[in-house]
Amino acid sequence: MRALVTGAAGFIGSHLCAHLLAAGDTVVGVDSLTDSYDPALKEANLRVPAASPAFTFHRADLLAADLGALLDGVDAVYHLAGQPGVRPSWGREFALYTSRNVLATQALLEAARGRPLRKFVYASSSSVYGDALRSPTPETTCPRPVSPYGVTKLAGEQLCELYRTAYGLPSASLRLFTVYGPRQRPDMAFARLVAAAASGEPFPLYGDGEQTRDFTYVRDVVGAMRDAVRSRFTGVANLGGGSPVSMKQAIAAVERVIGPVALELHPEGPGDARHTSADITLAAREFGFRPRTELHDGLAAMAGARERRG
Ligand SMILES: NC(=O)c1ccc[n+]([C@@H]2O[C@H](COP(=O)([O-])OP(=O)(O)OC[C@H]3O[C@@H](n4cnc5c(N)ncnc54)[C@H](O)[C@@H]3O)[C@@H](O)[C@H]2O)c1
């Protein structure tokens, strides 16, 4: 299969490219290497897929690229490019979120419609739920984002649904629940916790530490994305780790794997959901999703990768 991966140089995108290549697919990667975090880290992320002759990379912004040329001969689109992060999505930065999460998604859908695609996978987010009333949360729960980021991810997802129903584009929006693993974005909790445990620098903890997250290991996520493409599934499905833990428990887990973490306490920020917990019945039934990685093992892999990087 020939795949187009947008956001190929990002945390999840680089793992996805490596997974697709290992499974025998041909991969066209595209990424503009935005400065949402150090672009040098994104360049380093590309080293693994770039070693394969079946990988080609285009440094381009989806809002300026020749999308028709990128889509030529492609069987599956994995659309991961976007502006992530909940807290910075308030205020003036929102323009970046609308451009990278909404306008870029619409441009890609528009270029993809009418093409004989097997699937258009969209990396949606648990943040579309906000403070969900049901836990674990099924896809039928009414989305009520509590952050501007969540609003833009929901808009992207609704655009995918619209192109699916209006034009028959076979889209699958996968709502990812807090993904972690080696090369995690440096602004995310586990990346900062692992760094804090290794360096002795304090970790800024927002809120009382009782908020829970359904952490999902990156290899389980990228495996499920490819499985979704090969299944008959279209629509919206959750991808969560299946066993939510509180931030306090997450910190304790990092301490068991690496060592003590000094905490710097901050009040809870606006935009943070209190709890996230995925009902994964639909993904299990439709494309055999089963989270396989225990938190301890995933954290050990992150710590090992960090040590190897030096
Ligand atoms: N990491 C998570 O826990 C998580 C959870 C839910 C959803 N998601 C979604 O998954 C996707 C990947 O997340 P990630 O954590 O790997 O983030 P990331 O920032 O590491 O990767 C996103 C990549 O997209 C690129 N990009 C942004 N706008 C672009 C544009 N207009 N054209 C080309 N490239 C562009 C960036 O340079 C970046 O490399 C995002 O869409 C995010 O919203 C992530």
CSV table of C-alpha atoms and ligand atoms in Angstrom, one decimal:
chain,number,residue,atom,x,y,z
A,1,MET,CA,0.0,0.0,0.0
A,2,ARG,CA,1.2,3.5,-0.7
A,3,ALA,CA,0.5,5.9,2.2
A,4,LEU,CA,0.6,9.6,2.6
A,5,VAL,CA,1.5,10.6,6.2
A,6,THR,CA,1.0,14.2,7.2
A,7,GLY,CA,2.9,15.4,10.3
A,8,ALA,CA,5.5,12.7,9.5
A,9,ALA,CA,8.2,14.4,11.5
A,10,GLY,CA,6.1,14.7,14.6
A,11,PHE,CA,6.0,12.4,17.6
A,12,ILE,CA,3.3,10.0,16.5
A,13,GLY,CA,3.8,10.6,12.7
A,14,SER,CA,7.5,9.4,12.9
A,15,HIS,CA,6.4,6.2,14.7
A,16,LEU,CA,3.6,5.7,12.2
A,17,CYS,CA,6.0,6.0,9.2
A,18,ALA,CA,8.4,3.5,10.8
A,19,HIS,CA,5.6,1.1,11.5
A,20,LEU,CA,4.1,1.3,7.9
A,21,LEU,CA,7.6,0.8,6.4
A,22,ALA,CA,8.3,-2.2,8.6
A,23,ALA,CA,5.0,-3.7,7.5
A,24,GLY,CA,6.0,-3.3,3.8
A,25,ASP,CA,4.1,-0.1,2.8
A,26,THR,CA,5.6,2.7,0.7
A,27,VAL,CA,5.4,6.0,2.6
A,28,VAL,CA,5.3,9.6,1.4
A,29,GLY,CA,5.8,11.8,4.4
A,30,VAL,CA,5.0,15.5,4.5
A,31,ASP,CA,5.7,18.0,7.3
A,32,SER,CA,6.5,21.7,7.4
A,33,LEU,CA,8.6,21.3,10.6
A,34,THR,CA,6.7,24.1,12.4
A,35,ASP,CA,8.4,25.7,15.4
A,36,SER,CA,5.7,24.4,17.8
A,37,TYR,CA,8.8,22.8,19.4
A,38,ASP,CA,12.4,22.6,18.4
A,39,PRO,CA,12.4,21.7,14.7
A,40,ALA,CA,15.8,19.9,15.2
A,41,LEU,CA,13.9,17.3,17.3
A,42,LYS,CA,11.5,16.8,14.4
A,43,GLU,CA,14.5,16.4,12.0
A,44,ALA,CA,15.9,13.8,14.4
A,45,ASN,CA,12.5,12.0,14.4
A,46,LEU,CA,12.8,11.5,10.7
A,47,ARG,CA,16.1,9.6,10.9
A,48,VAL,CA,14.4,6.2,11.4
A,49,PRO,CA,12.0,6.3,8.4
A,50,ALA,CA,14.5,8.1,6.2
A,51,ALA,CA,16.8,5.1,6.4
A,52,SER,CA,14.3,3.1,4.3
A,53,PRO,CA,14.3,3.4,0.5
A,54,ALA,CA,10.5,3.1,0.5
A,55,PHE,CA,10.3,6.5,2.3
A,56,THR,CA,10.2,9.9,0.6
A,57,PHE,CA,9.9,13.1,2.5
A,58,HIS,CA,8.5,16.6,1.5
A,59,ARG,CA,9.1,19.5,3.7
A,60,ALA,CA,5.9,21.5,2.9
A,61,ASP,CA,3.0,23.3,4.6
A,62,LEU,CA,-0.3,21.6,3.7
A,63,LEU,CA,-1.8,25.1,3.1
A,64,ALA,CA,0.8,25.8,0.4
A,65,ALA,CA,1.8,22.4,-1.0
A,66,ASP,CA,0.6,20.9,-4.3
A,67,LEU,CA,-1.7,18.4,-2.5
A,68,GLY,CA,-2.8,16.8,-5.8
A,69,ALA,CA,0.8,15.8,-6.6
A,70,LEU,CA,1.3,14.4,-3.0
A,71,LEU,CA,-1.9,12.4,-3.3
A,72,ASP,CA,-1.1,10.8,-6.7
A,73,GLY,CA,-1.1,7.0,-6.5
A,74,VAL,CA,-1.8,7.1,-2.8
A,75,ASP,CA,-4.1,4.3,-1.3
A,76,ALA,CA,-4.3,5.6,2.3
A,77,VAL,CA,-4.0,9.0,3.9
A,78,TYR,CA,-3.0,9.3,7.5
A,79,HIS,CA,-3.6,13.0,8.5
A,80,LEU,CA,-1.6,13.7,11.7
A,81,ALA,CA,-0.3,17.2,10.9
A,82,GLY,CA,-1.6,19.8,13.3
A,83,GLN,CA,-1.0,22.2,16.2
A,84,PRO,CA,-1.2,20.2,19.4
A,85,GLY,CA,-1.3,21.3,23.0
A,86,VAL,CA,-4.3,22.4,25.2
A,87,ARG,CA,-3.0,25.2,27.4
A,88,PRO,CA,-1.4,27.4,24.7
A,89,SER,CA,-4.6,27.3,22.6
A,90,TRP,CA,-6.2,30.2,24.4
A,91,GLY,CA,-5.6,33.8,23.2
A,92,ARG,CA,-3.7,34.9,20.1
A,93,GLU,CA,-2.2,31.5,19.4
A,94,PHE,CA,-5.7,30.4,18.4
A,95,ALA,CA,-5.1,31.6,14.9
A,96,LEU,CA,-2.4,28.9,14.5
A,97,TYR,CA,-4.8,26.3,15.8
A,98,THR,CA,-7.5,27.2,13.3
A,99,SER,CA,-5.0,27.3,10.4
A,100,ARG,CA,-3.2,24.1,11.2
A,101,ASN,CA,-6.1,22.0,12.5
A,102,VAL,CA,-9.1,23.3,10.6
A,103,LEU,CA,-8.0,25.0,7.4
A,104,ALA,CA,-5.2,22.5,6.6
A,105,THR,CA,-7.6,19.5,7.2
A,106,GLN,CA,-10.3,21.0,4.9
A,107,ALA,CA,-7.6,21.6,2.2
A,108,LEU,CA,-6.5,18.0,2.4
A,109,LEU,CA,-10.0,16.6,2.4
A,110,GLU,CA,-10.9,18.8,-0.6
A,111,ALA,CA,-7.8,17.5,-2.5
A,112,ALA,CA,-8.6,13.9,-1.5
A,113,ARG,CA,-12.3,13.8,-2.5
A,114,GLY,CA,-13.1,11.8,-5.6
A,115,ARG,CA,-9.8,9.8,-5.4
A,116,PRO,CA,-10.0,6.1,-5.0
A,117,LEU,CA,-8.7,6.0,-1.4
A,118,ARG,CA,-9.0,3.0,0.8
A,119,LYS,CA,-9.1,5.2,3.9
A,120,PHE,CA,-8.5,8.7,5.1
A,121,VAL,CA,-7.4,8.5,8.8
A,122,TYR,CA,-7.7,11.6,10.9
A,123,ALA,CA,-5.8,11.9,14.2
A,124,SER,CA,-8.7,13.2,16.4
A,125,SER,CA,-8.4,13.7,20.1
A,126,SER,CA,-10.0,12.8,23.5
A,127,SER,CA,-10.1,16.6,24.0
A,128,VAL,CA,-13.2,16.7,21.9
A,129,TYR,CA,-15.1,15.2,24.9
A,130,GLY,CA,-14.0,17.8,27.5
A,131,ASP,CA,-15.5,16.9,30.9
A,132,ALA,CA,-17.5,13.9,29.6
A,133,LEU,CA,-20.4,12.9,31.7
A,134,ARG,CA,-19.9,9.1,31.1
A,135,SER,CA,-16.7,7.2,32.0
A,136,PRO,CA,-15.5,5.2,30.2
A,137,THR,CA,-16.7,7.5,27.4
A,138,PRO,CA,-18.3,5.9,24.3
A,139,GLU,CA,-18.2,7.7,21.0
A,140,THR,CA,-22.0,8.5,21.2
A,141,THR,CA,-21.3,10.9,24.1
A,142,CYS,CA,-22.0,14.5,23.1
A,143,PRO,CA,-18.7,16.3,22.5
A,144,ARG,CA,-18.2,19.4,24.7
A,145,PRO,CA,-14.6,20.5,24.4
A,146,VAL,CA,-13.2,22.6,27.3
A,147,SER,CA,-10.3,24.1,25.3
A,148,PRO,CA,-9.9,26.0,22.1
A,149,TYR,CA,-7.6,23.1,20.9
A,150,GLY,CA,-10.5,20.7,21.5
A,151,VAL,CA,-12.8,22.9,19.4
A,152,THR,CA,-10.4,22.8,16.5
A,153,LYS,CA,-9.9,19.1,16.7
A,154,LEU,CA,-13.7,18.6,16.7
A,155,ALA,CA,-14.0,20.9,13.7
A,156,GLY,CA,-11.5,18.8,11.8
A,157,GLU,CA,-13.3,15.6,12.8
A,158,GLN,CA,-16.7,17.0,11.7
A,159,LEU,CA,-15.2,18.0,8.4
A,160,CYS,CA,-14.0,14.4,7.9
A,161,GLU,CA,-17.6,13.3,8.7
A,162,LEU,CA,-19.0,15.8,6.3
A,163,TYR,CA,-16.7,14.7,3.4
A,164,ARG,CA,-17.6,11.1,4.2
A,165,THR,CA,-21.4,11.6,4.1
A,166,ALA,CA,-21.4,14.2,1.3
A,167,TYR,CA,-18.8,12.7,-1.0
A,168,GLY,CA,-18.3,9.1,0.2
A,169,LEU,CA,-14.7,9.8,1.3
A,170,PRO,CA,-13.9,6.8,3.5
A,171,SER,CA,-12.7,8.7,6.6
A,172,ALA,CA,-11.9,7.2,10.0
A,173,SER,CA,-11.5,9.7,12.8
A,174,LEU,CA,-9.6,8.1,15.6
A,175,ARG,CA,-9.9,9.9,19.0
A,176,LEU,CA,-6.5,9.5,20.6
A,177,PHE,CA,-6.2,9.5,24.4
A,178,THR,CA,-2.9,11.0,25.7
A,179,VAL,CA,-0.3,9.2,23.6
A,180,TYR,CA,3.1,8.5,25.2
A,181,GLY,CA,6.4,6.7,24.3
A,182,PRO,CA,9.9,7.5,23.0
A,183,ARG,CA,10.2,10.8,21.1
A,184,GLN,CA,7.0,12.2,22.9
A,185,ARG,CA,6.6,15.9,22.4
A,186,PRO,CA,8.7,17.8,24.9
A,187,ASP,CA,5.7,19.7,26.2
A,188,MET,CA,3.8,16.6,27.2
A,189,ALA,CA,3.6,15.3,30.8
A,190,PHE,CA,5.6,12.1,30.5
A,191,ALA,CA,8.4,13.7,28.5
A,192,ARG,CA,8.7,16.4,31.2
A,193,LEU,CA,8.4,13.8,34.0
A,194,VAL,CA,11.1,11.6,32.6
A,195,ALA,CA,13.4,14.6,32.0
A,196,ALA,CA,12.7,15.8,35.6
A,197,ALA,CA,13.5,12.4,37.1
A,198,ALA,CA,16.7,12.2,35.1
A,199,SER,CA,17.9,15.8,35.8
A,200,GLY,CA,16.5,16.5,39.3
A,201,GLU,CA,14.8,19.7,38.0
A,202,PRO,CA,11.3,20.1,39.5
A,203,PHE,CA,8.2,19.0,37.5
A,204,PRO,CA,5.4,21.6,37.4
A,205,LEU,CA,2.2,19.8,38.5
A,206,TYR,CA,-1.0,21.6,37.6
A,207,GLY,CA,-3.9,20.9,39.9
A,208,ASP,CA,-4.1,18.3,42.8
A,209,GLY,CA,-2.7,15.4,40.9
A,210,GLU,CA,-6.0,13.5,41.1
A,211,GLN,CA,-6.9,14.2,37.5
A,212,THR,CA,-6.8,11.0,35.5
A,213,ARG,CA,-5.6,10.3,31.9
A,214,ASP,CA,-6.1,7.2,29.8
A,215,PHE,CA,-2.5,7.0,28.6
A,216,THR,CA,-2.0,5.1,25.4
A,217,TYR,CA,1.3,3.7,24.2
A,218,VAL,CA,2.4,5.1,20.8
A,219,ARG,CA,3.1,1.6,19.2
A,220,ASP,CA,-0.4,0.5,20.1
A,221,VAL,CA,-1.8,3.7,18.4
A,222,VAL,CA,0.1,3.4,15.1
A,223,GLY,CA,-0.6,-0.3,14.8
A,224,ALA,CA,-4.3,0.5,15.3
A,225,MET,CA,-4.2,3.2,12.6
A,226,ARG,CA,-2.9,0.8,10.0
A,227,ASP,CA,-5.4,-1.9,11.1
A,228,ALA,CA,-8.2,0.7,10.7
A,229,VAL,CA,-7.1,1.3,7.1
A,230,ARG,CA,-7.2,-2.4,6.3
A,231,SER,CA,-10.7,-2.8,7.9
A,232,ARG,CA,-14.1,-1.8,6.5
A,233,PHE,CA,-14.5,0.8,9.3
A,234,THR,CA,-15.4,4.4,8.7
A,235,GLY,CA,-16.7,7.0,11.1
A,236,VAL,CA,-15.4,7.9,14.6
A,237,ALA,CA,-13.7,5.6,17.1
A,238,ASN,CA,-11.8,6.0,20.4
A,239,LEU,CA,-8.2,4.7,20.8
A,240,GLY,CA,-7.3,4.7,24.5
A,241,GLY,CA,-5.0,2.7,26.7
A,242,GLY,CA,-7.8,1.1,28.6
A,243,SER,CA,-6.6,1.7,32.2
A,244,PRO,CA,-6.7,5.4,33.2
A,245,VAL,CA,-4.3,6.5,36.0
A,246,SER,CA,-4.2,9.7,38.1
A,247,MET,CA,-1.3,12.1,37.6
A,248,LYS,CA,-0.1,11.1,41.1
A,249,GLN,CA,0.0,7.4,40.1
A,250,ALA,CA,1.7,8.4,36.8
A,251,ILE,CA,4.4,10.3,38.8
A,252,ALA,CA,4.8,7.3,41.1
A,253,ALA,CA,5.2,5.0,38.0
A,254,VAL,CA,8.0,7.3,36.6
A,255,GLU,CA,9.7,7.2,40.1
A,256,ARG,CA,9.7,3.4,40.1
A,257,VAL,CA,11.3,3.3,36.6
A,258,ILE,CA,13.8,6.2,36.9
A,259,GLY,CA,13.9,7.8,40.3
A,260,PRO,CA,12.5,10.5,42.5
A,261,VAL,CA,10.7,13.5,41.0
A,262,ALA,CA,10.6,16.9,42.7
A,263,LEU,CA,7.3,18.7,42.3
A,264,GLU,CA,6.5,22.3,41.8
A,265,LEU,CA,2.8,22.9,42.4
A,266,HIS,CA,0.6,25.1,40.2
A,267,PRO,CA,-3.2,25.7,40.2
A,268,GLU,CA,-5.1,23.8,37.6
A,269,GLY,CA,-5.1,25.6,34.2
A,270,PRO,CA,-8.2,26.4,32.1
A,271,GLY,CA,-8.6,23.8,29.3
A,272,ASP,CA,-7.6,20.7,31.2
A,273,ALA,CA,-10.3,18.0,31.4
A,274,ARG,CA,-10.6,16.5,34.8
A,275,HIS,CA,-10.7,12.9,33.7
A,276,THR,CA,-10.3,11.0,30.4
A,277,SER,CA,-11.3,7.4,30.0
A,278,ALA,CA,-11.9,5.7,26.6
A,279,ASP,CA,-14.6,3.1,25.9
A,280,ILE,CA,-12.7,1.1,23.3
A,281,THR,CA,-15.5,-1.4,22.5
A,282,LEU,CA,-16.0,0.0,19.0
A,283,ALA,CA,-12.4,-0.1,17.9
A,284,ALA,CA,-12.0,-3.6,19.4
A,285,ARG,CA,-15.0,-4.8,17.4
A,286,GLU,CA,-14.3,-3.0,14.1
A,287,PHE,CA,-10.5,-3.4,13.7
A,288,GLY,CA,-9.4,-5.6,16.5
A,289,PHE,CA,-7.9,-2.8,18.7
A,290,ARG,CA,-6.3,-4.1,21.9
A,291,PRO,CA,-3.9,-1.9,24.0
A,292,ARG,CA,-1.0,-4.2,24.6
A,293,THR,CA,1.6,-2.1,26.5
A,294,GLU,CA,1.5,-1.7,30.3
A,295,LEU,CA,2.4,1.7,31.6
A,296,HIS,CA,5.5,0.4,33.3
A,297,ASP,CA,6.9,-1.1,30.1
A,298,GLY,CA,6.0,2.0,28.0
A,299,LEU,CA,7.8,4.2,30.5
A,300,ALA,CA,10.9,1.9,30.6
A,301,ALA,CA,11.0,2.2,26.8
A,302,MET,CA,10.9,6.0,27.0
A,303,ALA,CA,13.6,6.1,29.7
A,304,GLY,CA,15.8,3.7,27.6
A,305,ALA,CA,15.4,5.8,24.5
A,306,ARG,CA,16.3,8.9,26.4
A,307,GLU,CA,19.5,7.3,27.8
A,308,ARG,CA,20.5,6.1,24.3
A,309,ARG,CA,20.1,9.7,23.0
A,310,GLY,CA,22.4,10.8,25.8
B,1,LIG,N1,0.1,13.3,21.3
B,1,LIG,C1,-1.1,13.0,21.7
B,1,LIG,O1,-1.3,12.6,22.9
B,1,LIG,C2,-2.3,13.3,20.9
B,1,LIG,C3,-3.6,13.1,21.4
B,1,LIG,C4,-4.7,13.3,20.6
B,1,LIG,C5,-4.5,13.8,19.3
B,1,LIG,N2,-3.3,14.0,18.8
B,1,LIG,C6,-3.1,14.5,17.4
B,1,LIG,O2,-2.2,13.7,16.7
B,1,LIG,C7,-1.5,14.4,15.8
B,1,LIG,C8,0.0,14.3,16.0
B,1,LIG,O3,0.3,14.7,17.4
B,1,LIG,P1,1.8,14.7,17.9
B,1,LIG,O4,1.8,14.6,19.4
B,1,LIG,O5,2.6,13.7,17.1
B,1,LIG,O6,2.3,16.2,17.5
B,1,LIG,P2,3.6,16.8,16.8
B,1,LIG,O7,3.5,18.2,17.0
B,1,LIG,O8,4.8,16.1,17.3
B,1,LIG,O9,3.3,16.4,15.3
B,1,LIG,C9,2.5,17.2,14.4
B,1,LIG,C10,3.4,17.6,13.2
B,1,LIG,O10,2.6,18.3,12.3
B,1,LIG,C11,3.4,19.3,11.6
B,1,LIG,N3,2.5,20.3,11.0
B,1,LIG,C12,1.7,21.1,11.7
B,1,LIG,N4,1.0,21.9,10.8
B,1,LIG,C13,1.4,21.5,9.6
B,1,LIG,C14,1.1,22.0,8.3
B,1,LIG,N5,0.1,22.9,8.1
B,1,LIG,N6,1.7,21.4,7.2
B,1,LIG,C15,2.6,20.4,7.4
B,1,LIG,N7,3.0,20.0,8.6
B,1,LIG,C16,2.4,20.5,9.7
B,1,LIG,C17,4.3,19.8,12.7
B,1,LIG,O11,5.5,20.3,12.2
B,1,LIG,C18,4.6,18.5,13.5
B,1,LIG,O12,5.8,17.9,13.2
B,1,LIG,C19,-1.9,15.9,16.0
B,1,LIG,O13,-2.9,16.2,15.0
B,1,LIG,C20,-2.6,15.9,17.3
B,1,LIG,O14,-3.6,16.9,17.4
B,1,LIG,C21,-2.2,13.8,19.6
